[in-house]
mmCIF file of C-alpha atoms in Angstrom:
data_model
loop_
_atom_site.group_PDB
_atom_site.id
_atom_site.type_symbol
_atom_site.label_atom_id
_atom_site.label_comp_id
_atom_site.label_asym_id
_atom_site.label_seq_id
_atom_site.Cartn_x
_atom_site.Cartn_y
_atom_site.Cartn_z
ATOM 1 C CA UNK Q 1 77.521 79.405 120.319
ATOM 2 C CA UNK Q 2 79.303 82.682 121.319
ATOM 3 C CA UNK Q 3 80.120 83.032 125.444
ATOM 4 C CA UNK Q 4 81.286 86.636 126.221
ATOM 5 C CA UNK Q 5 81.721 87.780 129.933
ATOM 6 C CA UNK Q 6 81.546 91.465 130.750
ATOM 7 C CA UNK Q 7 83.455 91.237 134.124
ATOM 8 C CA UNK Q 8 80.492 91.133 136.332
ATOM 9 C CA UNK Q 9 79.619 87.498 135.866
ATOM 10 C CA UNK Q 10 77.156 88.141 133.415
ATOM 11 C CA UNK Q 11 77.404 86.226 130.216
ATOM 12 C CA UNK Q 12 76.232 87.140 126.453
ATOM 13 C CA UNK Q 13 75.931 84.564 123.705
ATOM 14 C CA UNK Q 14 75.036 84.542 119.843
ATOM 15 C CA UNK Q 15 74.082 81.876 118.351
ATOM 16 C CA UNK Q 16 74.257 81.446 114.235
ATOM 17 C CA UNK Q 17 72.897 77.701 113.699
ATOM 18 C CA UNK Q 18 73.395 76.983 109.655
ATOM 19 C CA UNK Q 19 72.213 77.388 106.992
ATOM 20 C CA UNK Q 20 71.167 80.387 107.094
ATOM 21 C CA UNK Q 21 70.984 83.261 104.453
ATOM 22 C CA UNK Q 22 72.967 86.445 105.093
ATOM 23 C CA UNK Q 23 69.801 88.516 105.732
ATOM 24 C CA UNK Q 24 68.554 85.801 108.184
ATOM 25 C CA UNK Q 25 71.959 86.306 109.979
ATOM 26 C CA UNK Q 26 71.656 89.943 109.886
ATOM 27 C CA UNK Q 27 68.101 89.786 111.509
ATOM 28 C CA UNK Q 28 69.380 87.679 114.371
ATOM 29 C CA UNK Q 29 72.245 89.589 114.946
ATOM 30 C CA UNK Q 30 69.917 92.977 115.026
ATOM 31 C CA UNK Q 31 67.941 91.272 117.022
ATOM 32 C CA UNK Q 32 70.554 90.510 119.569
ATOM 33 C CA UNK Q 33 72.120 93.646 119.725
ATOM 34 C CA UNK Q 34 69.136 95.198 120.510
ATOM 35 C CA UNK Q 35 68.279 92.941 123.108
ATOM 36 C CA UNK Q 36 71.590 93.988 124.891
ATOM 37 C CA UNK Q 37 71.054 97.581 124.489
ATOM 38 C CA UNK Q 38 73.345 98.905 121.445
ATOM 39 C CA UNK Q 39 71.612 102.130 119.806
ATOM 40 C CA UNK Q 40 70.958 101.292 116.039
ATOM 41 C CA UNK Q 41 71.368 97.793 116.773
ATOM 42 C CA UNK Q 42 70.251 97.005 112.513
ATOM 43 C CA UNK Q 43 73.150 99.235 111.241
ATOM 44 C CA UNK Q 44 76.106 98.131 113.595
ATOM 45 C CA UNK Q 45 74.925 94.398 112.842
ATOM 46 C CA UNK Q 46 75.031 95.246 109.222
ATOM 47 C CA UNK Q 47 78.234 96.665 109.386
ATOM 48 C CA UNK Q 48 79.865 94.119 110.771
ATOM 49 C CA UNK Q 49 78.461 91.369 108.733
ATOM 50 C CA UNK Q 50 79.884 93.122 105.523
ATOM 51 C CA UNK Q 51 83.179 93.708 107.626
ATOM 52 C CA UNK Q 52 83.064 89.428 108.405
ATOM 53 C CA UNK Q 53 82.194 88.897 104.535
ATOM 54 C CA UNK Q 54 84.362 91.911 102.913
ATOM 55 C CA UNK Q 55 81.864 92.756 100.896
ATOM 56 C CA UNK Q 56 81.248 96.622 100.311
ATOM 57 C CA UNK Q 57 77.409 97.411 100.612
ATOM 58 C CA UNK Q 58 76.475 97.256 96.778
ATOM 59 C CA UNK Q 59 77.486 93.643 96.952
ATOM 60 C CA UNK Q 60 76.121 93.071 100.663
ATOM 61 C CA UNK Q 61 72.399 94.120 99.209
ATOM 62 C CA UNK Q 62 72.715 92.279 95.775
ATOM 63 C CA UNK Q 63 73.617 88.912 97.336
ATOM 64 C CA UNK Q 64 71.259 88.857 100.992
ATOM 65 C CA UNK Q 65 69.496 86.145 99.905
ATOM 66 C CA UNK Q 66 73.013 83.840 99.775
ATOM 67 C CA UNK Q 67 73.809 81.189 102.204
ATOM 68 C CA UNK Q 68 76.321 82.758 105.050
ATOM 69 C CA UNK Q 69 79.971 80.882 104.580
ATOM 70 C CA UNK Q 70 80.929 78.870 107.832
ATOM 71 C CA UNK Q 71 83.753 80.738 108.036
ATOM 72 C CA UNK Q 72 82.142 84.049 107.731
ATOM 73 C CA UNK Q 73 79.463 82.750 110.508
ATOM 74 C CA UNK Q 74 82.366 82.114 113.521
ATOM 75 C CA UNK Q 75 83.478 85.555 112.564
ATOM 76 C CA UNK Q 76 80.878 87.267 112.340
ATOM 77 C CA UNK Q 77 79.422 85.374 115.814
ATOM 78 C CA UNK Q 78 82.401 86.416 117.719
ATOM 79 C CA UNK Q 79 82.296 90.380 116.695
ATOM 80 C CA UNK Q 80 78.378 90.092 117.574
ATOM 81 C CA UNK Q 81 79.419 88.909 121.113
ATOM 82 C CA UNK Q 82 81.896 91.695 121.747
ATOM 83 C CA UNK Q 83 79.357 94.173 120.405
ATOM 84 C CA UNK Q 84 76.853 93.133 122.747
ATOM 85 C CA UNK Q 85 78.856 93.850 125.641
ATOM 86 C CA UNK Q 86 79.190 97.256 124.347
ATOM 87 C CA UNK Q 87 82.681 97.128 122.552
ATOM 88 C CA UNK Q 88 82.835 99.984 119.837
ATOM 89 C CA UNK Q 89 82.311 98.420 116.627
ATOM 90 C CA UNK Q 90 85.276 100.288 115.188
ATOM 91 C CA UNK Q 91 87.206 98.570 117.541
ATOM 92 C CA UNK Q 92 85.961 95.279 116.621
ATOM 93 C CA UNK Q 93 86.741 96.069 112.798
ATOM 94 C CA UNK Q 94 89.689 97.771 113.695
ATOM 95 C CA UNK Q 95 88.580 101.209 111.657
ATOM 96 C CA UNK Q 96 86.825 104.263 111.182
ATOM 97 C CA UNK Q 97 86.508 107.038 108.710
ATOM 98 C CA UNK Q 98 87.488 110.772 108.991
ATOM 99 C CA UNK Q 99 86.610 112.952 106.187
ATOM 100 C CA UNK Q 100 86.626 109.997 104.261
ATOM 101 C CA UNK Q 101 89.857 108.774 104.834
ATOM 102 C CA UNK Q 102 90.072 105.672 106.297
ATOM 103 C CA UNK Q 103 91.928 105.178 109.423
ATOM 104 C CA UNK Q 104 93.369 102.049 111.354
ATOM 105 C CA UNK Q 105 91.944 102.581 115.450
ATOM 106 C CA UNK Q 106 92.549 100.323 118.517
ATOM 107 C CA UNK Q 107 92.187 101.132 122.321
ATOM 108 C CA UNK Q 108 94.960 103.088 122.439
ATOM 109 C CA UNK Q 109 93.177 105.941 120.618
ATOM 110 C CA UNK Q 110 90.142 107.977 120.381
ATOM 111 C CA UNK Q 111 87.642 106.781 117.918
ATOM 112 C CA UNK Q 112 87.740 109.725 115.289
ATOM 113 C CA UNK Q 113 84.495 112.086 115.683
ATOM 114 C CA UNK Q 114 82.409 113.323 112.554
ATOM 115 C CA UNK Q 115 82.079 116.937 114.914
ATOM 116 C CA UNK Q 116 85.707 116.575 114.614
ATOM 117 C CA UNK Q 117 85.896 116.952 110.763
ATOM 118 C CA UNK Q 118 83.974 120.621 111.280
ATOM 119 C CA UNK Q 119 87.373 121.436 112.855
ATOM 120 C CA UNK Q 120 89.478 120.549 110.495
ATOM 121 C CA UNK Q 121 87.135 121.928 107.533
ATOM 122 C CA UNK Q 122 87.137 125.551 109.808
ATOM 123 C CA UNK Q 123 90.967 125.624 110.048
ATOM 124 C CA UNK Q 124 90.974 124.936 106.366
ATOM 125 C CA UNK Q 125 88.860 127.899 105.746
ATOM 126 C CA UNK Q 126 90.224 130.176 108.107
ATOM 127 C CA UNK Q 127 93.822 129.434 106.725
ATOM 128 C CA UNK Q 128 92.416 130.231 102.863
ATOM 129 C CA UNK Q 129 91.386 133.733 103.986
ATOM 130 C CA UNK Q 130 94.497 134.349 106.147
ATOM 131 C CA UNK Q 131 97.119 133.044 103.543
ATOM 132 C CA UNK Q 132 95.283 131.939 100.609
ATOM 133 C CA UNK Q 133 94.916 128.706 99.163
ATOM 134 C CA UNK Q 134 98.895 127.391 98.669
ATOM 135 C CA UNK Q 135 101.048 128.861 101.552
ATOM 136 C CA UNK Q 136 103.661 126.825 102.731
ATOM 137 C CA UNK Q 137 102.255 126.757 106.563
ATOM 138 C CA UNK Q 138 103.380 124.363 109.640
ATOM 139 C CA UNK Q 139 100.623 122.804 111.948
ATOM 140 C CA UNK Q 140 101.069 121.592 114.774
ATOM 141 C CA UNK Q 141 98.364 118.484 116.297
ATOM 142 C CA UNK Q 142 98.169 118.459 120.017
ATOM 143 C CA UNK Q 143 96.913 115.065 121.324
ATOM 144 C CA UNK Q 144 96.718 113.345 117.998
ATOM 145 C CA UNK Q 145 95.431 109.689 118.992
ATOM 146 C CA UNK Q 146 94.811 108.383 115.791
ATOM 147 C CA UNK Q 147 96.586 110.893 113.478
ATOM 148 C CA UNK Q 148 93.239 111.586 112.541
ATOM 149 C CA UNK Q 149 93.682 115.822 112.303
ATOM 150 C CA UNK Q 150 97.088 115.679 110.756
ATOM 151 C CA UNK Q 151 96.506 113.164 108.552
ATOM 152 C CA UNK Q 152 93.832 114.691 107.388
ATOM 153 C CA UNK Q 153 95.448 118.242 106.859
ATOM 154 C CA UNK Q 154 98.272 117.016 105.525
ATOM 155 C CA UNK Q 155 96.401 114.767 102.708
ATOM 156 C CA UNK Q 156 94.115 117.956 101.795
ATOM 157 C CA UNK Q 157 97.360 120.538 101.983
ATOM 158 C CA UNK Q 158 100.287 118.992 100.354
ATOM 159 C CA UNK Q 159 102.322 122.109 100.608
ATOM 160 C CA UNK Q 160 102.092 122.296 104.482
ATOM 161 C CA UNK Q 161 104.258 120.801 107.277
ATOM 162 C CA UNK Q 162 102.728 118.918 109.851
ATOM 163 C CA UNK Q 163 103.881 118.041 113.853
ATOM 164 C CA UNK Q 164 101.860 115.301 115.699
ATOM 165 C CA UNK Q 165 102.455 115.274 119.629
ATOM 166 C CA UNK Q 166 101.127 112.968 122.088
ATOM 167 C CA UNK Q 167 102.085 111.670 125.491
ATOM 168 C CA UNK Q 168 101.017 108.041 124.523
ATOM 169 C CA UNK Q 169 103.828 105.896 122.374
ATOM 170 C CA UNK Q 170 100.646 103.398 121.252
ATOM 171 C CA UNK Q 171 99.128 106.967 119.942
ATOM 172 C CA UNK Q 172 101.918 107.568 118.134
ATOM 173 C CA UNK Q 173 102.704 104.592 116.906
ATOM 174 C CA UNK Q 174 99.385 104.157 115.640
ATOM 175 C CA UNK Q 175 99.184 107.718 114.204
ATOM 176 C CA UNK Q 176 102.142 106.743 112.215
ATOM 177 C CA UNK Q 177 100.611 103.496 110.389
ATOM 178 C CA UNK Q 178 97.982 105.722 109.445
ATOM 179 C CA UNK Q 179 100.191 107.741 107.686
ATOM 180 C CA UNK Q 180 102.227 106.010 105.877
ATOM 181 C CA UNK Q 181 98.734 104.168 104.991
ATOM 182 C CA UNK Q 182 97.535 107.807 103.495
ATOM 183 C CA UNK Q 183 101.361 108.385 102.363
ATOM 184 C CA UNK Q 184 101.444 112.031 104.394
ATOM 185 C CA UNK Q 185 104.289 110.521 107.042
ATOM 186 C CA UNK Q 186 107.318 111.972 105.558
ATOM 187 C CA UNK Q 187 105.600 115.712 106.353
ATOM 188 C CA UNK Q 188 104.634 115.122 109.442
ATOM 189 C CA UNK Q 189 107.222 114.903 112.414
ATOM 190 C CA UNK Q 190 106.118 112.857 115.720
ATOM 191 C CA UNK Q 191 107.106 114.204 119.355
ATOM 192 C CA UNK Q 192 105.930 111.809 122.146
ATOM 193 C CA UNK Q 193 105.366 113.989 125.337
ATOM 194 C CA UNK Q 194 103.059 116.281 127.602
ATOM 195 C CA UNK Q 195 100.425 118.662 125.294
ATOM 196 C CA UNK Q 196 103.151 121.509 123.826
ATOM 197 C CA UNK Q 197 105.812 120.628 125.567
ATOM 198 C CA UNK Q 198 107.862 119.105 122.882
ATOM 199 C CA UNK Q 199 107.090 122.530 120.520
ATOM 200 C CA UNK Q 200 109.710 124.038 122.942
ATOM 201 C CA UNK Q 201 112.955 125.352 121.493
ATOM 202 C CA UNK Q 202 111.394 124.175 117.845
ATOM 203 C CA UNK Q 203 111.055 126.399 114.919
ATOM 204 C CA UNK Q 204 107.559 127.933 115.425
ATOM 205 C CA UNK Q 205 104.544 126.649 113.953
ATOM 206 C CA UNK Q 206 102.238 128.880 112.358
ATOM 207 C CA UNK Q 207 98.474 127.015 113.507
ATOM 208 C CA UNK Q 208 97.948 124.938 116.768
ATOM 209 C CA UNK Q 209 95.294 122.729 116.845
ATOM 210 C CA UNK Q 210 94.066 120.603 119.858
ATOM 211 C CA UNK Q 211 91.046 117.434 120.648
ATOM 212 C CA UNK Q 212 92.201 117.784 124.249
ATOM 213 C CA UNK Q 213 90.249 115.605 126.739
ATOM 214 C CA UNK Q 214 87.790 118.062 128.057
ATOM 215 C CA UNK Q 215 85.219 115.603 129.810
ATOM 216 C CA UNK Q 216 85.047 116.273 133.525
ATOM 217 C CA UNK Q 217 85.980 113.676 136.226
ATOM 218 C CA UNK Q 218 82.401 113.710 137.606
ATOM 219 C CA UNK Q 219 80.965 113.157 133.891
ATOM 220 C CA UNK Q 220 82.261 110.152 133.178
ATOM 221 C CA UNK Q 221 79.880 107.621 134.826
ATOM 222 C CA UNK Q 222 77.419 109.186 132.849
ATOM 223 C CA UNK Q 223 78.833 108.384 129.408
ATOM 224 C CA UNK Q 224 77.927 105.716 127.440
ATOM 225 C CA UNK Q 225 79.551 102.392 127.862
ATOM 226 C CA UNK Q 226 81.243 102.242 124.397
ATOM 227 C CA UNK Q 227 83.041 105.515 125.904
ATOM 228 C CA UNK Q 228 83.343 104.708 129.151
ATOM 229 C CA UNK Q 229 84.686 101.500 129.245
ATOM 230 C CA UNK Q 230 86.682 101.616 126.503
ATOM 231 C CA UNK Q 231 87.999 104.685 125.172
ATOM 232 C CA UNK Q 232 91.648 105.832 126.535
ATOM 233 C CA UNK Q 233 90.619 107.706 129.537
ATOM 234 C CA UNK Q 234 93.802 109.512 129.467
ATOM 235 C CA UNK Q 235 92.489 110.910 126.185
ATOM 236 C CA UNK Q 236 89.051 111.805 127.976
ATOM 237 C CA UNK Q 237 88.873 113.333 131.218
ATOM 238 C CA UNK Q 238 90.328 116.708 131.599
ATOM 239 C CA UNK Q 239 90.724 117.492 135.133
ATOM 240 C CA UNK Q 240 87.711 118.421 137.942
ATOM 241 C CA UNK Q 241 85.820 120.742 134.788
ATOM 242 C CA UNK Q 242 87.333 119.845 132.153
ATOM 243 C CA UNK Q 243 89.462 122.780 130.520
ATOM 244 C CA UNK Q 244 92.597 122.109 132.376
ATOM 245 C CA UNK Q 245 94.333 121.028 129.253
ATOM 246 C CA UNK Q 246 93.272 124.450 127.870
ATOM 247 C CA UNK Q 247 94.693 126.331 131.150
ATOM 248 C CA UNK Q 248 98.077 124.313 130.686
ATOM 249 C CA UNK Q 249 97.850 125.364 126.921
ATOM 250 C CA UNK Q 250 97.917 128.577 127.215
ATOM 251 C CA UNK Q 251 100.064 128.612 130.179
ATOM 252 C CA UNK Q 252 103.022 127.333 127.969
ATOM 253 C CA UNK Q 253 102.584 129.287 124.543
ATOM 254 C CA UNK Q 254 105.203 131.995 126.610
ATOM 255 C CA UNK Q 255 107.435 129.251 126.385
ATOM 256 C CA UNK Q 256 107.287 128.980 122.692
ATOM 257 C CA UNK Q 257 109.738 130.493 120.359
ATOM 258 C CA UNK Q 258 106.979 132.409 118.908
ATOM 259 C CA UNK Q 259 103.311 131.953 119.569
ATOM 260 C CA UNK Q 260 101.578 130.261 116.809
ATOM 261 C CA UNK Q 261 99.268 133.270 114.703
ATOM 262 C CA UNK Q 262 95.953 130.704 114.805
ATOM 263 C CA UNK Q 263 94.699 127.945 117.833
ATOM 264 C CA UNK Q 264 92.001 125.625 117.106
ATOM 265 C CA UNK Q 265 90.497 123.752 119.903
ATOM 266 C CA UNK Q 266 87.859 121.187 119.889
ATOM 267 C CA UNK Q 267 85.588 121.025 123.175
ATOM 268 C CA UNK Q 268 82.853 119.559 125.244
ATOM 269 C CA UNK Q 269 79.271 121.174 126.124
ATOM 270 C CA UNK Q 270 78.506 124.522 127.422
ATOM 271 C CA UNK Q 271 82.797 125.174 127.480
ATOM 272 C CA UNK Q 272 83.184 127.206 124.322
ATOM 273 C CA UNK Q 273 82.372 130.626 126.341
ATOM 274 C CA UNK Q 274 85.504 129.806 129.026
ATOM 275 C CA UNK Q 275 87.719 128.715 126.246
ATOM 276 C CA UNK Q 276 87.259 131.753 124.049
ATOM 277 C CA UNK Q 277 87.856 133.311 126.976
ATOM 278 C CA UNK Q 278 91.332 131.713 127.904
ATOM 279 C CA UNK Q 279 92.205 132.171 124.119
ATOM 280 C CA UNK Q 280 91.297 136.236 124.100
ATOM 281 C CA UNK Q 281 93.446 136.467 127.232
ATOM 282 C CA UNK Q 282 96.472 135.170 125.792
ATOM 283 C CA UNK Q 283 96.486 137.745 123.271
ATOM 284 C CA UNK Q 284 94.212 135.477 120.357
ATOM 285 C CA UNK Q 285 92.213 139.123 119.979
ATOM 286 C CA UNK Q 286 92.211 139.707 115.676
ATOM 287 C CA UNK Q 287 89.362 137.399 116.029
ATOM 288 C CA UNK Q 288 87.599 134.956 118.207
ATOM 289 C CA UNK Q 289 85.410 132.271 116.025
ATOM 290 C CA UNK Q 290 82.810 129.773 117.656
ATOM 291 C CA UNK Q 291 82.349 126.560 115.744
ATOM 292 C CA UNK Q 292 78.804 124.640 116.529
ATOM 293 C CA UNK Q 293 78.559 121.088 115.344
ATOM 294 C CA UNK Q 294 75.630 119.736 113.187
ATOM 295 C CA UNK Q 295 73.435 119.241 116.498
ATOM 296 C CA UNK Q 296 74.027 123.058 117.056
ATOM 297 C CA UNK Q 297 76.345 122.811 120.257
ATOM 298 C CA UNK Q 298 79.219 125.163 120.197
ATOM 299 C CA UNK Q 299 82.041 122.597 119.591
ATOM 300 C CA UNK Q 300 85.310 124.502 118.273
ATOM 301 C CA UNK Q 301 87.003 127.714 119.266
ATOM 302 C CA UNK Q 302 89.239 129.520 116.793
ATOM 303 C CA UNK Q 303 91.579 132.300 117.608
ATOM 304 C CA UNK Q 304 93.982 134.461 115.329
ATOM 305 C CA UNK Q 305 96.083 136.786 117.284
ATOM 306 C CA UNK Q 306 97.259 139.795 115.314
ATOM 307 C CA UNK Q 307 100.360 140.679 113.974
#
């Protein structure tokens, strides 16, 4: 038996009684999940009975019928448990994927996005038809959590130079495994400190790109638990409407050595018409692209300033 608490006095438990097979396990464990109100309760069980067994999913179909391992049972139990009280499940396995890289996560970073990848992939393309496909460029990653976006970048642009800022040092330190995990670390340079702060005095960087937190204050009851209780809130709520980390952007690019030629900002609902905005004004005019995600909510804003 599995006791978990959730803080409020209420109490979840999982039982696994053996034998069982695997697919009798997964069933109870879907079962359960659903019970305590987790979305796609049959997938996340199924993912983390391969993650208990470390079995890819070839294997995890081929051998259902198989009697669970005891050890794999008290694993697998226990990551149920914290599942049911609404724990991310790449938490629990300590992972997630980003444009299929594989990344290391914990709570003291944002759970890489799939609308995120759309970001990178439009800087990508925007880059090929400003410079072509093997410039030497520098990009700078405002907020990078997990490393996730300069990771990334760097692993699909060898030729480029990467900076990584953020104000957390379990971010960063983080952001760094992952990197010397994808073997990108030695281009990319890590500044601990406030949004683009630490850019000043630097050599200028040629693209900015920022996953700012861009919820608003009043929002975040109304998130789902998995977010709300625990994601970094530091990397989630951005002020009273959410774009002040997008004001204080663009209030510091004066500051800057040179301002970079592109900015590439990933934000919430119903915000890309203010941000394109704020990125016209400070002189982003050569042109202004809007980004939707695969749901079709405009989700990135892309500005090149001319020369």
């Amino acid at each position: 038996m599995i006791n978990s608490g959730n803080g409020d006095g209420t109490q979840h438990e999982f039982r696994l009684e053996l034998p069982l097979t695997i697919r009798e396990a997964w069933l109870q464990a879907s079962s359960c999940l659903s019970a305590s109100g987790v979305a796609d309760g049959q997938h996340h069980a199924e993912l983390l009975l391969r993650h208990a067994l470390g079995w890819e999913r070839a294997a995890y179909l081929s051998r259902l019928q198989e009697q669970l391992p005891e050890a794999a049972a008290a694993a697998y139990g226990a990551m149920i448990a914290r599942r049911a009280l609404g724990e991310p499940t790449q938490y629990i396995m300590g992972e997630a994927y980003f444009y299929g890289l594989r990344f290391e996560v914990s709570a003291d970073v944002l759970i890489p996005r799939p609308e995120t990848e759309l970001l990178v992939e439009a800087v990508l393309e925007e880059t090929k038809l400003l410079y072509g496909d093997l410039a030497s460029l520098t990009a700078a990653d405002i907020g990078t959590g997990s490393g996730a976006i300069a990771c990334t970048l760097a692993y699909e642009r060898p030729e480029w130079q990467l900076v990584a800022v953020d104000i957390s040092p379990g971010a960063l330190q983080m952001a760094r495994h992952n990197a010397a995990m994808l073997h990108v670390d030695e281009r990319i340079e890590w500044l601990e400190g406030d949004l683009i702060m630490p850019l000043q005095g630097r050599l200028p960087v040629d693209i900015l790109i920022s996953n700012p937190p861009y919820i608003p204050e009043a929002d975040m009851l109304e998130l789902q638990r998995e977010v709300r209780d625990f994601e970094p809130h530091t990397a989630l709520v951005g002020g009273a409407d959410g774009l002040d980390p997008y004001r204080r952007i663009m209030g510091m690019l004066s500051h800057l050595s040179e301002r970079p030629r592109m900015l590439a900002f990933e934000l919430g609902q119903g915000q890309a018409p203010e941000v394109a905005a704020l990125v016209e004004q400070a002189g982003y005019t050569e042109k202004i692209r809007i980004v939707q995600d695969l749901a079709g909510i405009e989700r990135h804003v892309i500005g090149i300033r001319p020369l």
